[in-house]
Amino acid sequence: MHLSDDARVWGVTQSINKVHRPLSALDLLLGTARAELNASESELEAEVGWGPELWPMPPRVAIIACEGGVDFRTSETFGLVMAIFNAGAEVVTTTRWTLPSDNGFHKYAGVDSVPGPTTELALAVDTTHEDTDPIRALGDWQRQKLQEWMAAPGPATSPLVWAAAACHTCPPREVVSPRLAVTEKGQSA
């Protein structure tokens, strides 16, 4: 994820051309508590705190179009979804692969619908997150899109976009900062 922060703002990852700094899953987990991870830019001042303290998440979070839901491809299941859960989210909707932009659909596949397929997905996920059961609501929307694709196959109805969405859930729980967890075990913070 690329934010508009520049090289003057601290983060675990290196700034890119001193223009912007990517936000990483480690930033969301560790926050600024482990400044030594970015030793080359350690002269930057940062408010010290763990990720969930600095960036608490709302109960429902969506990460659309950027392949945010790839945590489970490897044996180490830590990635963006797990970091967002660690920061307090209960439902995270992501896409399992990178999606083409609406402009790409228009330019290369002649799709002129407004909104385009990728924007339609983002709007649908936003709507499903307002539902009392966002997982069921997303599944219902995807089944509707399947029926549309079966009735009129083509780039505008292709599962390339609507099938990419997946909901991840983590039951409600108390989020404890790593600092407090260590202290509770009798070790110094």
Short mmCIF file of C-alpha atoms in Angstrom, two decimals:
data_model
loop_
_atom_site.label_atom_id
_atom_site.label_comp_id
_atom_site.label_asym_id
_atom_site.label_seq_id
_atom_site.Cartn_x
_atom_site.Cartn_y
_atom_site.Cartn_z
CA MET A 1 0.00 0.00 0.00
CA HIS A 2 1.48 3.33 -0.94
CA LEU A 3 0.54 6.31 1.14
CA SER A 4 1.33 9.94 0.46
CA ASP A 5 3.94 9.99 3.20
CA ASP A 6 7.38 11.05 2.08
CA ALA A 7 10.86 10.24 3.39
CA ARG A 8 10.37 12.47 6.44
CA VAL A 9 7.72 10.12 7.87
CA TRP A 10 9.05 7.04 9.64
CA GLY A 11 8.14 3.53 8.47
CA VAL A 12 9.65 0.03 8.39
CA THR A 13 10.09 0.09 4.61
CA GLN A 14 12.46 2.43 2.79
CA SER A 15 10.94 5.44 1.09
CA ILE A 16 10.74 5.19 -2.69
CA ASN A 17 12.66 8.00 -4.38
CA LYS A 18 12.04 10.02 -1.21
CA VAL A 19 8.54 10.65 -2.59
CA HIS A 20 6.38 8.08 -0.84
CA ARG A 21 6.74 5.32 1.71
CA PRO A 22 4.90 2.00 1.42
CA LEU A 23 2.87 0.94 4.45
CA SER A 24 3.75 -2.67 5.21
CA ALA A 25 2.13 -5.39 7.29
CA LEU A 26 5.08 -4.98 9.67
CA ASP A 27 4.18 -1.31 10.13
CA LEU A 28 0.65 -2.35 11.10
CA LEU A 29 1.97 -4.96 13.53
CA LEU A 30 5.05 -3.34 15.05
CA GLY A 31 4.27 0.34 14.55
CA THR A 32 7.28 2.40 15.58
CA ALA A 33 8.24 0.26 18.57
CA ARG A 34 11.05 -1.42 16.60
CA ALA A 35 12.84 1.57 15.06
CA GLU A 36 15.99 -0.49 14.51
CA LEU A 37 14.21 -2.28 11.63
CA ASN A 38 14.75 0.85 9.54
CA ALA A 39 18.22 1.79 10.77
CA SER A 40 19.19 3.69 7.63
CA GLU A 41 16.48 6.26 8.29
CA SER A 42 16.47 5.98 12.10
CA GLU A 43 17.19 9.69 12.56
CA LEU A 44 13.54 10.24 11.71
CA GLU A 45 11.48 10.94 14.78
CA ALA A 46 8.39 8.85 15.33
CA GLU A 47 5.85 8.56 18.09
CA VAL A 48 6.80 5.26 19.74
CA GLY A 49 4.01 2.73 19.84
CA TRP A 50 2.86 -0.65 18.58
CA GLY A 51 0.86 -0.80 15.35
CA PRO A 52 -2.56 -1.50 16.93
CA GLU A 53 -2.04 1.46 19.27
CA LEU A 54 -1.10 3.83 16.44
CA TRP A 55 -3.50 2.55 13.80
CA PRO A 56 -6.49 0.78 15.39
CA MET A 57 -8.81 -0.75 12.80
CA PRO A 58 -12.59 -0.48 12.61
CA PRO A 59 -14.57 -3.75 12.87
CA ARG A 60 -14.92 -4.05 9.08
CA VAL A 61 -12.11 -3.32 6.62
CA ALA A 62 -11.96 -3.70 2.82
CA ILE A 63 -8.80 -3.90 0.71
CA ILE A 64 -9.89 -4.02 -2.91
CA ALA A 65 -7.97 -4.46 -6.19
CA CYS A 66 -4.50 -4.93 -4.72
CA GLU A 67 -4.18 -8.68 -4.01
CA GLY A 68 -4.43 -7.98 -0.28
CA GLY A 69 -5.75 -11.43 0.59
CA VAL A 70 -2.70 -13.51 -0.25
CA ASP A 71 -1.74 -14.27 3.37
CA PHE A 72 -2.52 -17.95 2.98
CA ARG A 73 -0.26 -18.73 0.01
CA THR A 74 2.69 -19.63 2.22
CA SER A 75 3.27 -21.56 5.43
CA GLU A 76 3.82 -18.24 7.25
CA THR A 77 0.33 -16.78 7.36
CA PHE A 78 1.33 -13.30 8.42
CA GLY A 79 0.50 -10.55 6.00
CA LEU A 80 -1.81 -7.61 5.57
CA VAL A 81 -5.01 -9.44 6.59
CA MET A 82 -3.46 -10.80 9.78
CA ALA A 83 -1.97 -7.40 10.64
CA ILE A 84 -5.39 -5.78 10.21
CA PHE A 85 -6.97 -8.46 12.43
CA ASN A 86 -4.23 -7.84 14.98
CA ALA A 87 -5.22 -4.16 14.98
CA GLY A 88 -8.83 -5.00 15.88
CA ALA A 89 -10.79 -5.74 12.69
CA GLU A 90 -13.36 -8.53 12.76
CA VAL A 91 -14.17 -8.79 9.03
CA VAL A 92 -11.63 -8.08 6.29
CA THR A 93 -12.71 -8.28 2.65
CA THR A 94 -9.87 -8.53 0.17
CA THR A 95 -9.19 -9.59 -3.38
CA ARG A 96 -7.18 -12.73 -4.03
CA TRP A 97 -5.45 -11.32 -7.08
CA THR A 98 -4.61 -7.93 -8.56
CA LEU A 99 -7.54 -6.50 -10.50
CA PRO A 100 -7.52 -4.52 -13.72
CA SER A 101 -8.67 -0.92 -13.46
CA ASP A 102 -11.92 0.28 -14.97
CA ASN A 103 -9.78 2.19 -17.46
CA GLY A 104 -8.08 -1.09 -18.42
CA PHE A 105 -11.47 -2.70 -19.02
CA HIS A 106 -12.45 0.27 -21.18
CA LYS A 107 -9.18 0.50 -23.12
CA TYR A 108 -8.53 -3.21 -23.74
CA ALA A 109 -11.96 -4.87 -23.55
CA GLY A 110 -14.32 -2.11 -24.67
CA VAL A 111 -16.28 -2.07 -21.40
CA ASP A 112 -18.03 1.30 -21.19
CA SER A 113 -20.34 0.66 -18.24
CA VAL A 114 -20.38 3.18 -15.40
CA PRO A 115 -19.39 2.20 -12.87
CA GLY A 116 -16.83 -0.16 -14.37
CA PRO A 117 -16.40 -3.71 -13.03
CA THR A 118 -13.70 -2.86 -10.47
CA THR A 119 -15.55 0.16 -9.10
CA GLU A 120 -18.74 -1.92 -9.01
CA LEU A 121 -16.91 -4.48 -6.85
CA ALA A 122 -15.68 -1.79 -4.46
CA LEU A 123 -19.18 -0.33 -4.15
CA ALA A 124 -20.68 -3.80 -3.62
CA VAL A 125 -18.18 -4.58 -0.86
CA ASP A 126 -18.96 -1.25 0.78
CA THR A 127 -22.67 -2.13 0.68
CA THR A 128 -22.08 -5.65 2.04
CA HIS A 129 -20.08 -4.22 4.93
CA GLU A 130 -23.19 -2.27 5.97
CA ASP A 131 -25.21 -5.52 6.16
CA THR A 132 -25.66 -7.35 9.47
CA ASP A 133 -24.08 -10.41 7.80
CA PRO A 134 -21.43 -9.12 5.36
CA ILE A 135 -20.23 -12.61 4.44
CA ARG A 136 -23.69 -13.75 3.36
CA ALA A 137 -24.29 -10.43 1.59
CA LEU A 138 -21.06 -10.73 -0.41
CA GLY A 139 -21.89 -14.33 -1.34
CA ASP A 140 -25.38 -13.30 -2.46
CA TRP A 141 -23.89 -10.52 -4.62
CA GLN A 142 -21.34 -12.92 -6.14
CA ARG A 143 -24.07 -15.47 -6.95
CA GLN A 144 -26.06 -12.68 -8.64
CA LYS A 145 -22.95 -11.77 -10.67
CA LEU A 146 -22.53 -15.47 -11.60
CA GLN A 147 -26.09 -15.52 -12.96
CA GLU A 148 -25.39 -12.35 -14.97
CA TRP A 149 -22.21 -13.87 -16.40
CA MET A 150 -23.97 -17.13 -17.32
CA ALA A 151 -26.77 -15.17 -19.04
CA ALA A 152 -24.43 -12.80 -20.92
CA PRO A 153 -20.77 -13.89 -20.85
CA GLY A 154 -18.25 -11.18 -21.65
CA PRO A 155 -15.60 -8.90 -20.18
CA ALA A 156 -18.10 -6.74 -18.27
CA THR A 157 -19.61 -9.75 -16.48
CA SER A 158 -16.44 -11.84 -16.19
CA PRO A 159 -15.60 -13.51 -12.87
CA LEU A 160 -12.14 -11.94 -13.19
CA VAL A 161 -13.35 -9.20 -10.84
CA TRP A 162 -16.34 -10.38 -8.83
CA ALA A 163 -14.85 -13.81 -8.01
CA ALA A 164 -11.68 -12.21 -6.61
CA ALA A 165 -13.41 -10.96 -3.44
CA ALA A 166 -13.15 -12.98 -0.24
CA CYS A 167 -14.17 -12.29 3.34
CA HIS A 168 -11.87 -13.22 6.20
CA THR A 169 -13.26 -13.26 9.72
CA CYS A 170 -11.84 -13.09 13.20
CA PRO A 171 -14.26 -13.27 16.12
CA PRO A 172 -14.60 -10.28 18.44
CA ARG A 173 -11.86 -10.27 21.07
CA GLU A 174 -9.92 -7.91 23.24
CA VAL A 175 -6.93 -6.53 21.37
CA VAL A 176 -3.89 -6.44 23.65
CA SER A 177 -0.79 -4.54 22.63
CA PRO A 178 2.42 -6.60 22.56
CA ARG A 179 3.79 -4.36 25.32
CA LEU A 180 0.90 -5.28 27.66
CA ALA A 181 1.07 -8.97 26.72
CA VAL A 182 4.74 -9.12 27.72
CA THR A 183 4.06 -7.26 30.98
CA GLU A 184 1.21 -9.61 31.89
CA LYS A 185 3.57 -12.60 31.59
CA GLY A 186 5.76 -11.12 34.30
CA GLN A 187 8.48 -9.86 31.99
CA SER A 188 9.54 -6.25 31.72
CA ALA A 189 8.05 -4.16 28.93
#
